[in-house]
Amino acid sequence: MASEVNTDFLHDKKLDSIAADILRPVGITQGFIVWMGFLGISLLACIYAYYIQFDKGLIVTGLRDYISWGMYIANFVFFVATSLVGMLISSVLGLIGFKWVKPIARIAEIIAVAFAAIAGLVIVSDMGRPERLPYVFMYGRIQSPIIWDVTVVTTYLVISTLLYFLPLIPDLAISKGRMGHTPKWLQKTYEILAVNWKHTPKQYQILLKAVRIMLILIIPTAFAIHTVTSWLFAVTLRPGWDSSIFGPYFLTGAFVAGSAAVVIMMYFVRTNYKLDKYLTEHHFDMMGKLLVLVSIVYLYFNINEYLVPGFKMKTAEAIHLKDLFVGDWAFMFWSVQLLGLVIPIILLLFKFFRKPLSMFVISIVVLIAAWFKRLIIVVPTQDHPFLPIQHVPKAWMVYQPTIVESAITIGTLLLVIIIITVLVKFFPVIPIWEMAEEQNEIDSKSKE
Amino acid sequence: MIKRYFTLLLIVLISIRLSAQVWVVPAENDARKSPFAFDDASRKAGSEIYMTSCKSCHGEPGKNNAVPLVPPPPDMSSVRMQANSDGAMQYKITNGRGTMPSFKNTIATTDVWKVISFVRSFNDKYVQEVAAQAAGGASVANVNIKLNWLKEQNQIQATLSAPSKDKGILPVGGAEVKLFAKRYFGNLLVDEARNTDAAGVALFNFPKDLPGDSAGLVQLVVALSNEAFGDAKRDTTLAIGVPTYRPPLNEQRAMWNVVSKTPIWLLLAYTIAVFGAWGFIIYVFLQIRGIYRAGSEKNTESAE
């Protein structure tokens, strides 16, 4: 984001065509109603599943004495991980000055907001007595990483929301008078949210300063959010969690999941809203390169995480690692490593695979693998406690997720998709003013 | 040949294992009998001791709800348990083996007999045989123990006496006595078991370095350890130990302490981080208000 804005673009005719393109899909369409109806009904089924859990307690899940952190906590780690991409794209790449991230930045922020917002709910889904949630704040201890996590997730959500909202303000003002096809209440919402935006240089100056502060602040916050999440595991002595590289290991893994999520959403927006003029093959190509980069870094951390203890094979670690490499978890472990990391890296090295459709397919595989990767991090460690309970039923030792548990997990994913759908459908998904400004810049340069 | 060898080895190993399962009680101990007849009072006293010291593993008698340990602790009403002689039970409770702890210093000898009295109440066929000497002699009853602290020598003097029918109060000689200091878990044997001399006196050397409480107080117990002389003990509290102050584990600031005892460095780091981040966030919220105000200002620049 530049430090100064040349407002000439406001008088350029190209603004009209850009705004028309981007605002065309905004509003309530039949497709939107059908899609939301589908999501809503599915969500109702999941809410019913949660009602069962709320009524009967966690006994309806597969969580027992040995494995008390299952699908829910894996899902939480996945959500936090995926939301981190907002920081990578708009902040790290944006501050460095990469122009190609401009049309993608808002997509990344939407993903950040949606996943961070629901991450907290995911934690509540893991609570047997959710009505005691206030106790976390009333009796929480600052010494506990759980309190750090609560603090930092909240902070990250607020900053991400601001980073979504602030650059949207000029677009809301631009949309005025161009929203004839949308309902009145939406136009009214735009007017309120536009906070009296008149495109004055002073307003741009304030806006750019505010955005810049948030872009810088979100970097340490994002690092903190996922490092602290990793500490929830790494501060214990348990094999598989007791690792000094867990912070960066989680962080780099987060960028893989997040980048894949961005690609998937880019593809949906591009094909459904016919915005291929703005989300071009070049953008997919660049995202492909980014995905390769973050995947290679993550692969490097994976090698460190498994090779070093695998070389030493300390007693407790050896039981855990054998379970992963050749034991009960081997199929999932190797599938995740190969399909989610090694093969995508190899494929995406070729320009041929960095096309929208193939990127889309690869990203879906990567994202699914990323979810299972969290399960592999969370669950197998608990299979082998240092002090096993004697004579326990087998059901206590082996984690078998139930339908109720799976439905609640799917429900949280549906909530994320609903938030994304609403934001994408009711607000411009690509920054109009930044596109117009860039176009204006290119035009004026070519005139010279 | 090798196959035969392994078969033999297997048999030897199995028989070793089997023999290890049997808890051998020396014949002398096996034959011992309670010095007193079991009655309702002894059963009641035994029941109380059982509930505090035995139930946690052996469970409630007759309910077969013992903790599943290896080897499994038998239920009190079981045939296996009742097959023990009184003496065998006394030996096993006193000495322990494997997961069964020794109660040598925790439950006094006479109290052990009371526990056995309670255990036997779950066996209808049981008929008690009382130790011959105790059953016959009444002269050993009502032994009285006096305790003296000989400060200079740092010795504890126990003087045993008992009333007799015709000669008034007489010293009890040749009785075995033990001195214990009460600790958190059970009693600590101080010095060795001593026999009283003809004057009924036993002397115990007290160590100079035994930790007491913050005032140096130690609770002492002197007890007869030979049940032939009946059941007598005396406890007293003396400022005989080394004054020891152990700060409670939750006194200082620590990671694992309550929130009001957070380590300072953590409190500072957390507070600075939270206030720092939220300071900027609030500042940015104020900027949004600034944007709103700037929109209301009359300005010529945007009108051009």
Short mmCIF file of N, CA and C in Angstrom, two decimals, chain A residues 11 139-144 147-148 151 154-155 158-159 162 165-166 169 194-203 206-207 209-211 213-214 217 221 390-391, chain B residues 68-70 254-263 266-267 270 274 276-278 280-281 283-285 287-288 290-297 299 301-302 304:
data_model
loop_
_atom_site.label_atom_id
_atom_site.label_comp_id
_atom_site.label_asym_id
_atom_site.label_seq_id
_atom_site.Cartn_x
_atom_site.Cartn_y
_atom_site.Cartn_z
N HIS A 11 -11.79 10.37 -11.17
CA HIS A 11 -12.39 11.05 -12.33
C HIS A 11 -12.16 10.28 -13.61
N TYR A 139 -11.32 -16.84 36.60
CA TYR A 139 -10.31 -17.51 37.41
C TYR A 139 -9.07 -17.90 36.61
N GLY A 140 -8.95 -17.39 35.39
CA GLY A 140 -7.82 -17.75 34.55
C GLY A 140 -6.51 -17.29 35.17
N ARG A 141 -5.45 -18.01 34.90
CA ARG A 141 -4.13 -17.63 35.41
C ARG A 141 -3.27 -17.13 34.26
N ILE A 142 -2.61 -15.99 34.49
CA ILE A 142 -1.76 -15.42 33.44
C ILE A 142 -0.63 -16.39 33.10
N GLN A 143 -0.30 -17.28 34.03
CA GLN A 143 0.78 -18.22 33.78
C GLN A 143 0.40 -19.29 32.76
N SER A 144 -0.88 -19.39 32.47
CA SER A 144 -1.32 -20.49 31.61
C SER A 144 -1.33 -20.10 30.14
N ILE A 147 -4.62 -18.96 28.62
CA ILE A 147 -5.04 -17.55 28.72
C ILE A 147 -4.33 -16.72 27.66
N TRP A 148 -3.05 -17.01 27.41
CA TRP A 148 -2.32 -16.28 26.36
C TRP A 148 -3.04 -16.50 25.03
N THR A 151 -6.26 -14.51 24.79
CA THR A 151 -5.93 -13.10 24.58
C THR A 151 -5.55 -12.83 23.14
N THR A 154 -8.28 -13.28 20.36
CA THR A 154 -9.19 -12.13 20.35
C THR A 154 -8.53 -10.94 19.66
N THR A 155 -7.28 -10.67 20.04
CA THR A 155 -6.57 -9.53 19.46
C THR A 155 -6.43 -9.71 17.95
N VAL A 158 -9.66 -8.98 16.11
CA VAL A 158 -9.98 -7.56 16.01
C VAL A 158 -9.10 -6.90 14.94
N ILE A 159 -7.81 -7.20 14.95
CA ILE A 159 -6.91 -6.58 13.97
C ILE A 159 -7.28 -7.03 12.55
N LEU A 162 -10.29 -5.19 11.40
CA LEU A 162 -9.94 -3.82 11.02
C LEU A 162 -9.25 -3.81 9.67
N PHE A 165 -11.89 -4.19 7.18
CA PHE A 165 -12.83 -3.07 7.11
C PHE A 165 -12.21 -1.78 6.58
N LEU A 166 -11.02 -1.44 7.10
CA LEU A 166 -10.44 -0.13 6.75
C LEU A 166 -10.30 0.07 5.23
N ILE A 169 -13.55 0.93 3.27
CA ILE A 169 -14.31 2.18 3.42
C ILE A 169 -14.43 2.96 2.10
N ALA A 194 -19.59 3.46 5.60
CA ALA A 194 -18.65 4.31 4.85
C ALA A 194 -18.13 5.47 5.69
N VAL A 195 -18.61 5.59 6.91
CA VAL A 195 -18.21 6.64 7.86
C VAL A 195 -17.90 7.99 7.20
N ASN A 196 -18.89 8.43 6.42
CA ASN A 196 -18.78 9.80 5.90
C ASN A 196 -17.58 9.98 4.96
N TRP A 197 -17.26 8.96 4.22
CA TRP A 197 -16.08 9.01 3.34
C TRP A 197 -16.35 9.91 2.14
N LYS A 198 -15.45 10.91 1.95
CA LYS A 198 -15.64 11.86 0.85
C LYS A 198 -14.43 11.88 -0.07
N HIS A 199 -13.55 10.94 0.07
CA HIS A 199 -12.33 10.87 -0.75
C HIS A 199 -11.44 12.09 -0.58
N THR A 200 -11.48 12.73 0.58
CA THR A 200 -10.59 13.88 0.75
C THR A 200 -9.18 13.38 1.02
N PRO A 201 -8.17 14.15 0.63
CA PRO A 201 -6.79 13.72 0.85
C PRO A 201 -6.53 13.44 2.32
N LYS A 202 -7.19 14.24 3.20
CA LYS A 202 -6.96 14.04 4.63
C LYS A 202 -7.47 12.66 5.06
N GLN A 203 -8.64 12.32 4.51
CA GLN A 203 -9.19 11.01 4.87
C GLN A 203 -8.28 9.89 4.39
N ILE A 206 -5.34 9.66 6.73
CA ILE A 206 -5.64 8.98 7.99
C ILE A 206 -5.78 7.48 7.75
N LEU A 207 -6.50 7.16 6.68
CA LEU A 207 -6.77 5.74 6.39
C LEU A 207 -5.46 4.97 6.18
N LYS A 209 -2.51 5.68 7.16
CA LYS A 209 -1.74 5.56 8.39
C LYS A 209 -2.30 4.43 9.27
N ALA A 210 -3.63 4.43 9.42
CA ALA A 210 -4.27 3.42 10.26
C ALA A 210 -4.00 2.02 9.73
N VAL A 211 -4.14 1.87 8.40
CA VAL A 211 -3.90 0.56 7.79
C VAL A 211 -2.46 0.12 8.02
N ILE A 213 -0.41 0.95 10.43
CA ILE A 213 -0.20 0.54 11.83
C ILE A 213 -0.68 -0.89 12.01
N MET A 214 -1.88 -1.17 11.49
CA MET A 214 -2.45 -2.50 11.68
C MET A 214 -1.64 -3.56 10.93
N LEU A 217 1.28 -4.23 13.12
CA LEU A 217 0.91 -4.86 14.39
C LEU A 217 0.48 -6.31 14.20
N THR A 221 1.38 -10.19 16.19
CA THR A 221 0.19 -10.84 16.74
C THR A 221 -0.02 -12.20 16.10
N GLN A 390 -4.34 -48.70 34.61
CA GLN A 390 -4.37 -50.16 34.49
C GLN A 390 -5.79 -50.65 34.25
N HIS A 391 -5.88 -51.72 33.49
CA HIS A 391 -7.15 -52.43 33.27
C HIS A 391 -8.26 -51.51 32.78
N PRO B 68 -7.62 -53.30 41.21
CA PRO B 68 -7.03 -54.37 40.39
C PRO B 68 -5.52 -54.23 40.23
N LEU B 69 -4.79 -54.60 41.24
CA LEU B 69 -3.32 -54.55 41.14
C LEU B 69 -2.81 -55.94 40.79
N VAL B 70 -1.50 -56.01 40.51
CA VAL B 70 -0.88 -57.31 40.25
C VAL B 70 0.18 -57.55 41.31
N ALA B 254 5.40 -18.14 41.32
CA ALA B 254 5.85 -19.25 40.49
C ALA B 254 4.87 -19.47 39.34
N MET B 255 5.36 -20.11 38.30
CA MET B 255 4.53 -20.38 37.13
C MET B 255 3.30 -21.19 37.50
N TRP B 256 3.48 -22.09 38.48
CA TRP B 256 2.37 -22.98 38.81
C TRP B 256 1.52 -22.46 39.95
N ASN B 257 1.81 -21.24 40.42
CA ASN B 257 1.05 -20.71 41.55
C ASN B 257 -0.24 -20.03 41.09
N VAL B 258 -1.01 -19.52 42.06
CA VAL B 258 -2.25 -18.84 41.71
C VAL B 258 -1.95 -17.53 40.99
N VAL B 259 -2.98 -16.94 40.41
CA VAL B 259 -2.76 -15.78 39.55
C VAL B 259 -2.16 -14.60 40.33
N SER B 260 -2.52 -14.47 41.60
CA SER B 260 -1.98 -13.34 42.36
C SER B 260 -0.49 -13.53 42.64
N LYS B 261 0.02 -14.73 42.39
CA LYS B 261 1.45 -14.97 42.58
C LYS B 261 2.14 -15.29 41.26
N THR B 262 1.73 -14.57 40.23
CA THR B 262 2.39 -14.67 38.92
C THR B 262 3.82 -14.15 39.03
N PRO B 263 4.78 -14.79 38.38
CA PRO B 263 6.13 -14.20 38.36
C PRO B 263 6.10 -12.79 37.75
N LEU B 266 6.66 -12.28 34.01
CA LEU B 266 5.55 -12.70 33.16
C LEU B 266 4.44 -11.67 33.19
N LEU B 267 4.18 -11.17 34.41
CA LEU B 267 3.14 -10.16 34.57
C LEU B 267 3.45 -8.95 33.70
N TYR B 270 3.25 -9.85 29.84
CA TYR B 270 1.86 -10.00 29.40
C TYR B 270 1.17 -8.64 29.34
N VAL B 274 -0.23 -6.85 25.98
CA VAL B 274 -1.66 -6.61 25.80
C VAL B 274 -1.95 -5.12 25.67
N GLY B 276 0.12 -2.77 24.85
CA GLY B 276 0.75 -2.28 23.63
C GLY B 276 -0.14 -2.51 22.43
N ALA B 277 -0.56 -3.75 22.24
CA ALA B 277 -1.37 -4.08 21.07
C ALA B 277 -2.70 -3.34 21.10
N TRP B 278 -3.36 -3.37 22.26
CA TRP B 278 -4.69 -2.74 22.33
C TRP B 278 -4.59 -1.22 22.31
N PHE B 280 -2.63 0.40 20.27
CA PHE B 280 -2.66 0.69 18.84
C PHE B 280 -4.06 0.47 18.26
N ILE B 281 -4.71 -0.60 18.72
CA ILE B 281 -6.05 -0.89 18.19
C ILE B 281 -7.02 0.25 18.52
N TYR B 283 -6.21 3.30 19.18
CA TYR B 283 -5.77 4.46 18.39
C TYR B 283 -6.39 4.40 16.98
N VAL B 284 -6.39 3.21 16.40
CA VAL B 284 -6.94 3.06 15.05
C VAL B 284 -8.46 3.27 15.05
N PHE B 285 -9.11 2.81 16.11
CA PHE B 285 -10.55 3.09 16.23
C PHE B 285 -10.80 4.59 16.26
N GLN B 287 -8.98 6.75 14.86
CA GLN B 287 -8.72 7.24 13.50
C GLN B 287 -9.98 7.13 12.63
N ILE B 288 -10.77 6.07 12.89
CA ILE B 288 -12.01 5.92 12.13
C ILE B 288 -12.93 7.11 12.44
N GLY B 290 -11.80 9.94 13.23
CA GLY B 290 -11.13 11.03 12.52
C GLY B 290 -11.56 11.09 11.06
N ILE B 291 -11.70 9.93 10.46
CA ILE B 291 -12.13 9.88 9.07
C ILE B 291 -13.53 10.47 8.94
N TYR B 292 -14.39 10.10 9.89
CA TYR B 292 -15.76 10.59 9.86
C TYR B 292 -15.78 12.11 9.96
N ARG B 293 -14.99 12.65 10.88
CA ARG B 293 -14.96 14.10 11.08
C ARG B 293 -14.39 14.80 9.86
N ALA B 294 -13.35 14.20 9.30
CA ALA B 294 -12.71 14.81 8.12
C ALA B 294 -13.70 14.89 6.97
N GLY B 295 -14.64 13.96 6.95
CA GLY B 295 -15.64 13.97 5.89
C GLY B 295 -16.62 15.12 6.03
N SER B 296 -16.82 15.59 7.24
CA SER B 296 -17.76 16.69 7.46
C SER B 296 -17.11 18.05 7.27
N GLU B 297 -15.78 18.07 7.31
CA GLU B 297 -15.10 19.37 7.14
C GLU B 297 -15.37 19.91 5.75
N ASN B 299 -14.13 21.31 2.66
CA ASN B 299 -12.80 21.46 2.07
C ASN B 299 -12.92 21.66 0.58
N GLU B 301 -10.42 21.00 -1.52
CA GLU B 301 -9.57 20.11 -2.31
C GLU B 301 -10.36 19.05 -3.07
N SER B 302 -11.37 18.45 -2.34
CA SER B 302 -12.07 17.35 -2.99
C SER B 302 -13.09 17.86 -3.99
N GLU B 304 -12.63 20.06 -6.25
CA GLU B 304 -12.05 20.57 -7.52
C GLU B 304 -12.48 19.75 -8.72
#
